[in-house]
mmCIF file of C-alpha atoms and ligand atoms in Angstrom:
data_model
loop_
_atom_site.group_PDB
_atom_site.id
_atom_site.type_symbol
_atom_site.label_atom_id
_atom_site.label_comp_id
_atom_site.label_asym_id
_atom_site.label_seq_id
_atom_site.Cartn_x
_atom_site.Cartn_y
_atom_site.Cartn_z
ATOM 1 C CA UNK U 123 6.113 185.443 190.494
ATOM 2 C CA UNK U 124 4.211 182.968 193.115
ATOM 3 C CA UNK U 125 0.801 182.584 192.651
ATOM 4 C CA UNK U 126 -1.427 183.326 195.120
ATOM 5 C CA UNK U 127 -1.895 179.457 196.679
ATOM 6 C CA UNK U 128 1.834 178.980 196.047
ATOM 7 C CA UNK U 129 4.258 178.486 199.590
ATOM 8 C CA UNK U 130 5.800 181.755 200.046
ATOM 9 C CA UNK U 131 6.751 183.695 203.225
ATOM 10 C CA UNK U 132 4.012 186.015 204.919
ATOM 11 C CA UNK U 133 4.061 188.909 206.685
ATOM 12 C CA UNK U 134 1.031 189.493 209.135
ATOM 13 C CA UNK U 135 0.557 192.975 210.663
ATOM 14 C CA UNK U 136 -1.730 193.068 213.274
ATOM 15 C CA UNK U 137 -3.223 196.423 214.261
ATOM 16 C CA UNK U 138 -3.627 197.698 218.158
ATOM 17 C CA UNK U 139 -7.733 197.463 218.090
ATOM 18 C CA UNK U 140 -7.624 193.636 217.348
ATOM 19 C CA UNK U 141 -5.475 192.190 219.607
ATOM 20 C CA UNK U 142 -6.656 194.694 222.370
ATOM 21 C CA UNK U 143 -10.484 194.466 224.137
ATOM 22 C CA UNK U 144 -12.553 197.676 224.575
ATOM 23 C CA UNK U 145 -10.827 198.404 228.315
ATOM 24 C CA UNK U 146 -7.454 198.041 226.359
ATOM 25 C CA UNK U 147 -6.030 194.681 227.785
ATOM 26 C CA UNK U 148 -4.927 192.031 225.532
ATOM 27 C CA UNK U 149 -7.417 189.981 223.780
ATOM 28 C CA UNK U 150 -6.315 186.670 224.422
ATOM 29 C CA UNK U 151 -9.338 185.068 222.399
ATOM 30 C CA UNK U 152 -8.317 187.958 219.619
ATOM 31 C CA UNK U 153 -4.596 186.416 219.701
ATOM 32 C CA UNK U 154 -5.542 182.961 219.991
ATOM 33 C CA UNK U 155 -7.553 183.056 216.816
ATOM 34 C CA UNK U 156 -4.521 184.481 214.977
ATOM 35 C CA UNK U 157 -2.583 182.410 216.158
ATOM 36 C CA UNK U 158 -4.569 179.518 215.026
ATOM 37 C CA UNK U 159 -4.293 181.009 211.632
ATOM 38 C CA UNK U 160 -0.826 181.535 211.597
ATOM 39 C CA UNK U 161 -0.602 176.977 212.411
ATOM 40 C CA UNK U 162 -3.232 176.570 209.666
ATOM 41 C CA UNK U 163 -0.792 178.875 207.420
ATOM 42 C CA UNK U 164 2.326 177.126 208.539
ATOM 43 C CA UNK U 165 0.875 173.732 207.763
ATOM 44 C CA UNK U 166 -0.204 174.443 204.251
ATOM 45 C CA UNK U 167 3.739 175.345 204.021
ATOM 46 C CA UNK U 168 4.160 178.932 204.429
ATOM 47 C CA UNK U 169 6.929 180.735 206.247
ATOM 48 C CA UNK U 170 4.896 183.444 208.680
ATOM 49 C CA UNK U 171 6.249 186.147 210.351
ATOM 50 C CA UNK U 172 3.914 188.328 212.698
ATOM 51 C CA UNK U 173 3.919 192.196 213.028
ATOM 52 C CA UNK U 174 2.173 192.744 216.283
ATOM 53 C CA UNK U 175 0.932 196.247 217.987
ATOM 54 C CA UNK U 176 -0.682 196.602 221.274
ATOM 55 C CA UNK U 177 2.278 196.818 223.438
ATOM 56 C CA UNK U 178 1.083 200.687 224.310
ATOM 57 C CA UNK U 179 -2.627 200.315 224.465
ATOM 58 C CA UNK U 180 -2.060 197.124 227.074
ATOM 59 C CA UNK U 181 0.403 198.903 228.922
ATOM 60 C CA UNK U 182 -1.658 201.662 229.599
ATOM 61 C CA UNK U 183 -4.500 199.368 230.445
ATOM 62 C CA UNK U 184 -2.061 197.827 232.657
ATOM 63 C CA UNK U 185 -1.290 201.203 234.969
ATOM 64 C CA UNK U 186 -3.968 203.407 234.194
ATOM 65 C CA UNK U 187 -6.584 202.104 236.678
ATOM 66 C CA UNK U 188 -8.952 204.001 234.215
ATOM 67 C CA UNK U 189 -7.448 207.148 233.610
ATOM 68 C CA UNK U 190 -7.294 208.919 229.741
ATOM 69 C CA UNK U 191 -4.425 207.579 227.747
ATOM 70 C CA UNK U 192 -1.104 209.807 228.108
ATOM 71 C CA UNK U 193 0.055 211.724 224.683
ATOM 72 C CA UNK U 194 3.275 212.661 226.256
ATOM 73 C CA UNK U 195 6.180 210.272 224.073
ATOM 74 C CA UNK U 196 8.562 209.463 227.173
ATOM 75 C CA UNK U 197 5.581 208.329 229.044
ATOM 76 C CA UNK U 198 4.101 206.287 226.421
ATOM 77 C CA UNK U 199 7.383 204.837 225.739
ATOM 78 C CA UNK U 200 7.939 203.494 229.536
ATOM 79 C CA UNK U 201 4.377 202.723 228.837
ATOM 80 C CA UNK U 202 5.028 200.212 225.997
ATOM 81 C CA UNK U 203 7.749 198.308 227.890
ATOM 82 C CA UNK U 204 5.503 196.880 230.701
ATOM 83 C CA UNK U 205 2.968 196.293 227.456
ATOM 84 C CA UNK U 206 5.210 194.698 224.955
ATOM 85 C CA UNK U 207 5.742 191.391 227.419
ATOM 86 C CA UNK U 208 2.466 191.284 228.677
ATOM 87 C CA UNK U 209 1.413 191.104 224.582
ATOM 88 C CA UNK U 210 4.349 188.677 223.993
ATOM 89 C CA UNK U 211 3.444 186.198 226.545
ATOM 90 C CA UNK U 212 -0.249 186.074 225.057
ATOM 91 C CA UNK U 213 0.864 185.451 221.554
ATOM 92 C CA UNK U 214 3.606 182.858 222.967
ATOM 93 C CA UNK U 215 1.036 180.729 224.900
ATOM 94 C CA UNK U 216 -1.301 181.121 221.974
ATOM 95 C CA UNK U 217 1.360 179.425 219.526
ATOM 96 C CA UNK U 218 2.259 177.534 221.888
ATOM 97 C CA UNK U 219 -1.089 175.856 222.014
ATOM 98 C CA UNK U 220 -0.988 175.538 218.379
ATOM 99 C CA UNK U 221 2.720 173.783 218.706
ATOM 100 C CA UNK U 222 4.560 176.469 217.404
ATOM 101 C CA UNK U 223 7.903 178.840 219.636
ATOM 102 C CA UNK U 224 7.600 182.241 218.932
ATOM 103 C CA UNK U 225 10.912 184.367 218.819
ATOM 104 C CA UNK U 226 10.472 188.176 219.653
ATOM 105 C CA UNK U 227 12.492 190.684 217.414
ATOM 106 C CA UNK U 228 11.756 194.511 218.440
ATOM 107 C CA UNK U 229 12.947 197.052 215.606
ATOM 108 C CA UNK U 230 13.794 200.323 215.045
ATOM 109 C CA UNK U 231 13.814 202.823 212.315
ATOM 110 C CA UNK U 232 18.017 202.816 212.294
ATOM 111 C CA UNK U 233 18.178 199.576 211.849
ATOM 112 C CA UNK U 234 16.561 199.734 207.857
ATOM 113 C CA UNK U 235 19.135 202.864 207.361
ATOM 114 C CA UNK U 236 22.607 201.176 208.860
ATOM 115 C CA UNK U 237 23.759 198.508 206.233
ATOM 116 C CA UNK U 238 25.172 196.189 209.127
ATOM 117 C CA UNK U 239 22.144 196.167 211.333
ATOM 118 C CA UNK U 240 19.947 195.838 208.301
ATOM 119 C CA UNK U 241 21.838 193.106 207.419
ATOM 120 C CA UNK U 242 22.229 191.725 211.006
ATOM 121 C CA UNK U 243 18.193 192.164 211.397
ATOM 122 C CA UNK U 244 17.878 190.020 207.929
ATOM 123 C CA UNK U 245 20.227 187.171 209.156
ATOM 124 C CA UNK U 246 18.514 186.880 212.393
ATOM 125 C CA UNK U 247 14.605 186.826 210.970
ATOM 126 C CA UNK U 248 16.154 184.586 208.240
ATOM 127 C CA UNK U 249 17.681 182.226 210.625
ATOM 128 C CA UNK U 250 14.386 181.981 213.030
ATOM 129 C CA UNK U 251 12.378 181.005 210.145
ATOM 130 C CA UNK U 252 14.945 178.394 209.216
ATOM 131 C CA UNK U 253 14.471 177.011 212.262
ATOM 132 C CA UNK U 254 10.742 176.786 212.603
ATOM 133 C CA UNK U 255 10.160 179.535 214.660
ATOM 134 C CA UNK U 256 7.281 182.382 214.070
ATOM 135 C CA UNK U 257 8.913 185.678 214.756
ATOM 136 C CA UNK U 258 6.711 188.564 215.873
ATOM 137 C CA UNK U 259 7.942 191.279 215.421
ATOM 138 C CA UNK U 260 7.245 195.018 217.046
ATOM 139 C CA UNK U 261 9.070 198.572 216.879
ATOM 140 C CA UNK U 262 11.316 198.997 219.710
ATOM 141 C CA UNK U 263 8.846 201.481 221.328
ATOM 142 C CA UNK U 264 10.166 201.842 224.964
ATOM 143 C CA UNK U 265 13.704 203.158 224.050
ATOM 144 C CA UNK U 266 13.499 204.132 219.922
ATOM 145 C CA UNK U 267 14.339 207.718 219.070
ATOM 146 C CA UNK U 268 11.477 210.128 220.008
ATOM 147 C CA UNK U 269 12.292 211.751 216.911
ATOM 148 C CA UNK U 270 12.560 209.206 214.635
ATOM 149 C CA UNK U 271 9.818 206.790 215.908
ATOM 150 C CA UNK U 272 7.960 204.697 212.823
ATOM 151 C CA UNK U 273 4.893 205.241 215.590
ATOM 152 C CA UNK U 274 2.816 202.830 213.575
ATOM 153 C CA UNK U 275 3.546 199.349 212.791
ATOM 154 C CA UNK U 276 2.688 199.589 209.033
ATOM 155 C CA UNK U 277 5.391 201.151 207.736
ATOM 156 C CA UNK U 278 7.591 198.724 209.789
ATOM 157 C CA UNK U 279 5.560 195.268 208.660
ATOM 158 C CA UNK U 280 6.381 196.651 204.704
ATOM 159 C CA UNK U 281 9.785 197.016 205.585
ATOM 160 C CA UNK U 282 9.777 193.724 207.258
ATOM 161 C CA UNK U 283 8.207 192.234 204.699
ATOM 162 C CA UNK U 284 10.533 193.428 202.288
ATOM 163 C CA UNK U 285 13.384 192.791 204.600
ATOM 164 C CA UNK U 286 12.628 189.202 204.723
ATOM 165 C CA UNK U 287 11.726 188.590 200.861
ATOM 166 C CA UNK U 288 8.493 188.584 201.622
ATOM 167 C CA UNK U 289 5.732 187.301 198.809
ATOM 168 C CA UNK U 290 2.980 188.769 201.086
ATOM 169 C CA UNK U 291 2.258 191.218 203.498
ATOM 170 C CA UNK U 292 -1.210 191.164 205.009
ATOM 171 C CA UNK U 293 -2.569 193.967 207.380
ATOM 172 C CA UNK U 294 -5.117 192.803 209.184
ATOM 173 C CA UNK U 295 -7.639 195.292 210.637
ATOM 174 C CA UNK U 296 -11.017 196.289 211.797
ATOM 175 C CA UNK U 297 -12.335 197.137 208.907
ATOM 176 C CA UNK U 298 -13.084 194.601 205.871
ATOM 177 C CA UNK U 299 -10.153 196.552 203.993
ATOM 178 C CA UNK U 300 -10.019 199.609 201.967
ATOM 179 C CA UNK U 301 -13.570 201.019 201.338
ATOM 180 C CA UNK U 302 -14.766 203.373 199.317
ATOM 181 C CA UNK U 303 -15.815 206.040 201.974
ATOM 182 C CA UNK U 304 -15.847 206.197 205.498
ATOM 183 C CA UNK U 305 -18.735 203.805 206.751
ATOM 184 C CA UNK U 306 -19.685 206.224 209.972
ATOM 185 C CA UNK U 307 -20.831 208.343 207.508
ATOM 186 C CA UNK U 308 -21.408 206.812 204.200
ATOM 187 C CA UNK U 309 -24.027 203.995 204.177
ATOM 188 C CA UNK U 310 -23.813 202.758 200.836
ATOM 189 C CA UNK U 311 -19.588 202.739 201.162
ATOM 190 C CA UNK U 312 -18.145 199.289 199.511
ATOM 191 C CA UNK U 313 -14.983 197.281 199.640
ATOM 192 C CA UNK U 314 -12.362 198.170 196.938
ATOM 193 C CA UNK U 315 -11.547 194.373 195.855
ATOM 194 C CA UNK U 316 -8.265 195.065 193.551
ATOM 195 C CA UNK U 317 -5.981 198.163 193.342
ATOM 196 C CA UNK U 318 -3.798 198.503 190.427
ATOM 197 C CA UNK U 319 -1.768 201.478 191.199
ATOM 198 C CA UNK U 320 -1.884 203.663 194.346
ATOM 199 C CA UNK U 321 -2.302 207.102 192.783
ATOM 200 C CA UNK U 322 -3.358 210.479 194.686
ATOM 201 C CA UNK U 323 -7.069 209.852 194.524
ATOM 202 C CA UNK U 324 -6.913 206.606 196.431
ATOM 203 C CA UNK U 325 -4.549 208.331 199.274
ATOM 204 C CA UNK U 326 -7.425 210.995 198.993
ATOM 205 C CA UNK U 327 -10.108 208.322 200.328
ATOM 206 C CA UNK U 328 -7.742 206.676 202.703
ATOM 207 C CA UNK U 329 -7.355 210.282 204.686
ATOM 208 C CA UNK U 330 -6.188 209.714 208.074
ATOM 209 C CA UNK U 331 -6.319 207.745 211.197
ATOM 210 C CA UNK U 332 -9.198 205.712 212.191
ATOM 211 C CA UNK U 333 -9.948 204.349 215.246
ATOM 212 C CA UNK U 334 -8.402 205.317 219.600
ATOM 213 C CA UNK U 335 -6.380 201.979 219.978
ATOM 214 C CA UNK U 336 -4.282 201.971 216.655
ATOM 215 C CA UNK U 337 -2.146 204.651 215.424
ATOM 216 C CA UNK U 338 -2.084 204.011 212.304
ATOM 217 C CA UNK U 339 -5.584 204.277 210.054
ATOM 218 C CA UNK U 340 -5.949 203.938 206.303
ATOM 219 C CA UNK U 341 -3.916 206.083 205.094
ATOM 220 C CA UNK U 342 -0.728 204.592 207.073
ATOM 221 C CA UNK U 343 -2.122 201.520 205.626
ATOM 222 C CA UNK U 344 -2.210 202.915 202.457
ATOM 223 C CA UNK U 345 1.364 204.370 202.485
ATOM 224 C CA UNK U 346 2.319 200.520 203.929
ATOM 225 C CA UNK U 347 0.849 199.098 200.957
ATOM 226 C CA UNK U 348 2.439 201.574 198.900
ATOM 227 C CA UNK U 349 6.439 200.254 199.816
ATOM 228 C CA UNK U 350 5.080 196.584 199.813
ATOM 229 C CA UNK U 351 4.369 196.940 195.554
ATOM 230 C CA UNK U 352 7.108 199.460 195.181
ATOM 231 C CA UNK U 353 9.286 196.355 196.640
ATOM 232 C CA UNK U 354 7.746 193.133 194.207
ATOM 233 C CA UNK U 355 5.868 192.221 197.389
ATOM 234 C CA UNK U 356 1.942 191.834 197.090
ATOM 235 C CA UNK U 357 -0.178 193.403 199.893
ATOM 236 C CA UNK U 358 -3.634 192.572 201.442
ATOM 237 C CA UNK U 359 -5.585 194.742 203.777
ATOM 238 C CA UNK U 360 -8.511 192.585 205.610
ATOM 239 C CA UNK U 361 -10.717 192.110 208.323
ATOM 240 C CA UNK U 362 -8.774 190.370 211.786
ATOM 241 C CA UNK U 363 -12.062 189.140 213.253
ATOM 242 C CA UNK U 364 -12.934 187.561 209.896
ATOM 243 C CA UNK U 365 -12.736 183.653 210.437
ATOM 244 C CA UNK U 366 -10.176 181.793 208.076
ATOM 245 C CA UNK U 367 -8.690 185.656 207.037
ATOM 246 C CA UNK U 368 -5.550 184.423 207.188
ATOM 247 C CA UNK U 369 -6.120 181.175 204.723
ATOM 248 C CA UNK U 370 -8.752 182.986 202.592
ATOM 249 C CA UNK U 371 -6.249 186.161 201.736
ATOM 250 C CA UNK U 372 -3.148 183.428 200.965
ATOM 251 C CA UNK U 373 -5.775 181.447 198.126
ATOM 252 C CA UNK U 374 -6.805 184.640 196.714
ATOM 253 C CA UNK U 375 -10.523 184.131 197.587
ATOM 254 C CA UNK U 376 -12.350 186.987 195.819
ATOM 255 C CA UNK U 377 -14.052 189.258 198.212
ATOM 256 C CA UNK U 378 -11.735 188.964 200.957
ATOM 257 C CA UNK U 379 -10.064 192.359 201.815
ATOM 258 C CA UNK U 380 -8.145 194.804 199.681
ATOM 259 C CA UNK U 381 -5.589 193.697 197.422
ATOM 260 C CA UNK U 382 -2.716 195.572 195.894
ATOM 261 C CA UNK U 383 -0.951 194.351 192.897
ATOM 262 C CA UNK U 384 2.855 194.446 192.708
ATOM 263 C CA UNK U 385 5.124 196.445 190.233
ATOM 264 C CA UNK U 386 7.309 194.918 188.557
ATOM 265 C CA UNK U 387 10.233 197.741 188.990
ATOM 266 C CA UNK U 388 11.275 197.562 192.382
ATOM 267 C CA UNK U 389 13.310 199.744 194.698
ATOM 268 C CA UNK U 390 16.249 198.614 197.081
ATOM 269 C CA UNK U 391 15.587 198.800 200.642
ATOM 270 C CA UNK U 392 17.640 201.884 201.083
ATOM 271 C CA UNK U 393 15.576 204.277 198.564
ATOM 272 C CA UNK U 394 12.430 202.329 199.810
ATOM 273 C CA UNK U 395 13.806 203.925 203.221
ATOM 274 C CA UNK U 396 14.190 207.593 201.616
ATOM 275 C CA UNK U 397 11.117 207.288 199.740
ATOM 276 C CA UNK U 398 8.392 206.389 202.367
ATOM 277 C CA UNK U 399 9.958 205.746 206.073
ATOM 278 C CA UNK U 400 10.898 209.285 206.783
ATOM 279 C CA UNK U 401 9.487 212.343 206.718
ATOM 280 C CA UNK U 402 10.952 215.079 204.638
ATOM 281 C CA UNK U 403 11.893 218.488 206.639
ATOM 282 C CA UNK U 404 11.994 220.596 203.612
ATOM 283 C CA UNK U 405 11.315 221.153 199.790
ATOM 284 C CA UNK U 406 13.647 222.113 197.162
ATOM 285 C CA UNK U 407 11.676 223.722 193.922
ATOM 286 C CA UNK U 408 13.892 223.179 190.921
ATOM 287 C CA UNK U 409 13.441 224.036 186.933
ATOM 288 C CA UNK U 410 12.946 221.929 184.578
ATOM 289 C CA UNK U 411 15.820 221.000 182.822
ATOM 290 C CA UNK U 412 16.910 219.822 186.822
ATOM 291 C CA UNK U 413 13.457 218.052 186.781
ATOM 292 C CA UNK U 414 13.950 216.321 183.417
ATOM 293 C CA UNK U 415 18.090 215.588 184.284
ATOM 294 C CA UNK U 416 16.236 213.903 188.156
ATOM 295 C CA UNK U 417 13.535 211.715 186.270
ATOM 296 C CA UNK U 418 15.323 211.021 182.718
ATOM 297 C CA UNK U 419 18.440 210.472 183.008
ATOM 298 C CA UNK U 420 18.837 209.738 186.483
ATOM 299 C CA UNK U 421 20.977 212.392 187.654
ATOM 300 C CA UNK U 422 21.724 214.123 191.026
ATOM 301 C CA UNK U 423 20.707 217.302 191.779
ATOM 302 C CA UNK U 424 23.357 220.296 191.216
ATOM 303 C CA UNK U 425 22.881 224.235 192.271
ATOM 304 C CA UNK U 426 22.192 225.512 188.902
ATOM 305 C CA UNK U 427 18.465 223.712 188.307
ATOM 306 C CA UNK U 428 17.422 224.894 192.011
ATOM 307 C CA UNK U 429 15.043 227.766 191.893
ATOM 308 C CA UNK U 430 14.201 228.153 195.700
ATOM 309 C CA UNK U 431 14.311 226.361 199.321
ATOM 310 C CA UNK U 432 11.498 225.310 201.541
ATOM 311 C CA UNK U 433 11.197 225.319 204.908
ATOM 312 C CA UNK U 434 14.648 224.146 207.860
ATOM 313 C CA UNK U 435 16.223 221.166 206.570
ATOM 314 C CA UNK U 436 20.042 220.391 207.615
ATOM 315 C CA UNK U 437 22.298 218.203 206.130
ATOM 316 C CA UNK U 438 21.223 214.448 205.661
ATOM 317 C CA UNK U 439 17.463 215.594 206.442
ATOM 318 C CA UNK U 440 15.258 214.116 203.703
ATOM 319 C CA UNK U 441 13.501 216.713 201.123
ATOM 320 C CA UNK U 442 10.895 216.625 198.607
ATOM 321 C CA UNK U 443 12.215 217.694 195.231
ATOM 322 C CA UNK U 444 9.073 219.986 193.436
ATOM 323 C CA UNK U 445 8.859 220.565 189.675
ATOM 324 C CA UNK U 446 7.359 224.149 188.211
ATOM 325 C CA UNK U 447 4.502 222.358 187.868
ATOM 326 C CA UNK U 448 4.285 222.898 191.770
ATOM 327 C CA UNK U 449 3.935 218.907 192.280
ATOM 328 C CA UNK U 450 6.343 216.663 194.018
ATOM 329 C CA UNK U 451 8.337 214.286 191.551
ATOM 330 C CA UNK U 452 11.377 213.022 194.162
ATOM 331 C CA UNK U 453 12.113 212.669 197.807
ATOM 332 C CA UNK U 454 15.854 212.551 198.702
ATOM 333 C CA UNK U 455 18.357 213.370 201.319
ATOM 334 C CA UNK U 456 20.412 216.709 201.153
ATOM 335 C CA UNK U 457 23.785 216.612 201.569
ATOM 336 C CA UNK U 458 23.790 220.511 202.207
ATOM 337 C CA UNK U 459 21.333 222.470 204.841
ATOM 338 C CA UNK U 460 18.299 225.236 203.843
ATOM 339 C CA UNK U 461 21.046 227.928 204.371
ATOM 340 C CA UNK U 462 23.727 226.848 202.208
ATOM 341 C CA UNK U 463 21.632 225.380 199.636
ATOM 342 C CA UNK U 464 19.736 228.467 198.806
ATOM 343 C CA UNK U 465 22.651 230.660 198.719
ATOM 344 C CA UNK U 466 23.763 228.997 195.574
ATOM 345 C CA UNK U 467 20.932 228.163 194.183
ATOM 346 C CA UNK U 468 20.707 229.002 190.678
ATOM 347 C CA UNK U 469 24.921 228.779 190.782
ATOM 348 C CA UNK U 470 27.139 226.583 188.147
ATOM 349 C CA UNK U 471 28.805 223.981 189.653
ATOM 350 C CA UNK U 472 32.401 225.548 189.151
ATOM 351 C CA UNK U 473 31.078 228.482 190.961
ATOM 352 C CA UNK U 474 30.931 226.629 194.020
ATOM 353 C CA UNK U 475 33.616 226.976 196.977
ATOM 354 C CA UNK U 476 36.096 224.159 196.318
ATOM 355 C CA UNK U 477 35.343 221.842 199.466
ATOM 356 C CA UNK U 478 31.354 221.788 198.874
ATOM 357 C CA UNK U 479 30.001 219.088 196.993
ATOM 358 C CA UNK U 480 28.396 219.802 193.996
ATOM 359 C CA UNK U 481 25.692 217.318 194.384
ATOM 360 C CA UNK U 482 22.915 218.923 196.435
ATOM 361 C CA UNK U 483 20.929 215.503 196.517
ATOM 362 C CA UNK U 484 23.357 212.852 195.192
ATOM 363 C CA UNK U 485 21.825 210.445 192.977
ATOM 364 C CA UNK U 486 22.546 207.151 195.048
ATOM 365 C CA UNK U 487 20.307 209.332 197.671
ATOM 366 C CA UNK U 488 17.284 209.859 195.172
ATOM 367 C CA UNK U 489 14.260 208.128 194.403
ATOM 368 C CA UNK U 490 11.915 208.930 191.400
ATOM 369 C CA UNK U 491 8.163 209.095 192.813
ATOM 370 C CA UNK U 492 5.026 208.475 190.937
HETATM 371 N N1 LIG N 799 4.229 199.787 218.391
HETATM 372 C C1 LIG N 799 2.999 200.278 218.955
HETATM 373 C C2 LIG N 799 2.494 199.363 220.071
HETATM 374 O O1 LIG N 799 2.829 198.213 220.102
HETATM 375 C C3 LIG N 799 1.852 200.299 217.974
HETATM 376 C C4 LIG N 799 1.948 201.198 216.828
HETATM 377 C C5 LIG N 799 0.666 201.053 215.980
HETATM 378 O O2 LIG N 799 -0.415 201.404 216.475
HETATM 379 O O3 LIG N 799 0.767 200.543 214.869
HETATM 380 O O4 LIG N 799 1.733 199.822 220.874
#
């Protein structure tokens, strides 16, 4: 693996509240500092890609004349299309001044399920940092699926990051990185330097969003992190406004940020997909010998270990898979809905009707958490 002040390629996720001033408009001064980051990085040989957000926050800013910020998804999407170029010409000047073309890819969520646009989306970003260019990179906010909407740009910049073979992803913030409390209320909370593992107690202190501008918060960040190290790819949440971030995160300067350690077992991009990019509709509780045959032996899921069925799911939906033990040990998609799957739960596979599938989560479909 590279070490820390080796060349590798970078993926820099920048969050709403620091490339956006207080009134919402883009912070050119915010950009221009990045951008002078991303040159510095680029010169000392790495391969950059930027994850921007801002495009709603500046749009609104944009057509508001003052007025409280929509919630309403069709307006904030029409919203985000006059913002996205009005944040895209700021960060192309600002590379610009530093000598470097920036190439604009907007993503959606389909296009990390569908094999071909996956691998359409890698070719592309792979061929703009062949030649030169910095790609920045936002979700396709004005016209993605209401449904299926990442709605924060951390989850995408992991997937990017993993997309592109990243060695780094950085999330750059307003906070100095993952702390040990929330600061509005805890004086004495402190930077967590290192993070080994993401386990349930650190999601516990991430809790939710943070701040107006951004959507995302720690524990999106968290979550982000999370399919970064679950892909090889090391993660670092800092502080945007810090000068030299950008340079003191790639040496590894102690202090700087949060850092999160790789694993060395890592997931393809589809089960990264299942496992953290969408949300599961439903929960199937199965015994244990189903539990055991899941995380063992790396089986699929058949009628007979099912014990009972959570909540509407249809088929293709995504579902937590819960041991007795009441926990959650898998996420995967069903290939049968809520209806059909807890009629025959409990049922031997030769009981079944001959043109249903005995698989109720297939195993290619099936990713071991934890
Ligand atoms: N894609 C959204 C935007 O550009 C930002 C989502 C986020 O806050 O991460 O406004």
């Amino acid at each position: 693996m590279a070490g820390p002040a080796s060349v590798r390629t970078l993926v820099v996720k920048i969050g709403s509240s620091s490339v956006t001033t207080e009134d919402g408009r883009v912070d050119t001064a915010a950009i221009d500092k990045l951008a002078g980051e991303v040159a510095d990085a680029r010169s000392a040989g790495h391969r950059v890609v930027v994850v921007t957000s801002g495009a709603i926050t500046a749009g609104w800013a944009h057509l508001s004349e003052g007025r409280p910020r929509p919630s309403d998804l069709a307006t904030l999407q029409a919203v985000a299309a006059v913002g996205q170029h009005l944040l895209m010409r700021v960060w192309s000047d600002a590379l610009d001044r530093h000598g470097l073309v920036a190439g604009q890819v907007l993503l959606a969520p389909l296009d990390f399920v569908h094999r071909s646009q996956y691998l359409h989306a890698r070719q592309t970003l792979g061929r703009l940092l062949e030649l030169g260019v910095v790609p920045v990179v936002n979700e396709n906010d004005a016209v993605a699926d209401e449904e299926i909407r990442f709605g924060d740009n951390d989850r995408l910049a992991a997937l990017v990051a993993h997309l592109v073979s990243a060695g780094l992803l950085v999330l750059l913030t307003d906070t100095a990185g993952l702390l040990t409390g929330d600061p509005r209320s805890e004086a004495d909370a402190s930077l967590i330097e290192e993070v080994l593992e993401i386990d349930h107690a650190l999601e516990a202190i991430a809790g939710g969003p943070g701040t107006v501008a951004g959507s995302g918060g720690m524990g999106s960040k968290l979550a982000a992190a999370k399919i970064a190290v679950w892909s090889g790819i090391e993660a670092v949440i800092a502080d945007a406004a810090r000068p030299g971030v950008l340079a003191s995160v790639t040496s590894g300067t102690p202090g700087v940020g949060t850092r999160f350690r790789p694993r060395e077992v890592v997931l393809p991009a589809r089960k990264l997909w299942i496992a953290f990019a969408i949300g599961a509709s439903g929960s199937i509780v199965v015994d244990d010998g189903a539990r055991r045959a899941v995380v063992e032996r790396g089986r699929s899921l058949l009628p007979a270990g099912i014990v009972a069925v959570q909540g509407e799911f249809e088929a293709e939906d995504a579902v937590e898979l819960i041991g007795p033990d009441g926990l959650v040990f898998a996420k995967g998609l069903v290939r049968h809905g809520a209806a059909h799957v807890g009629q025959w739960a409990g049922r031997r596979s030769e009981d079944l009707p001959d043109d249903m599938a005995a698989e109720v989560v297939h195993r290619d479909d099936l990713v071991v958490l934890g």
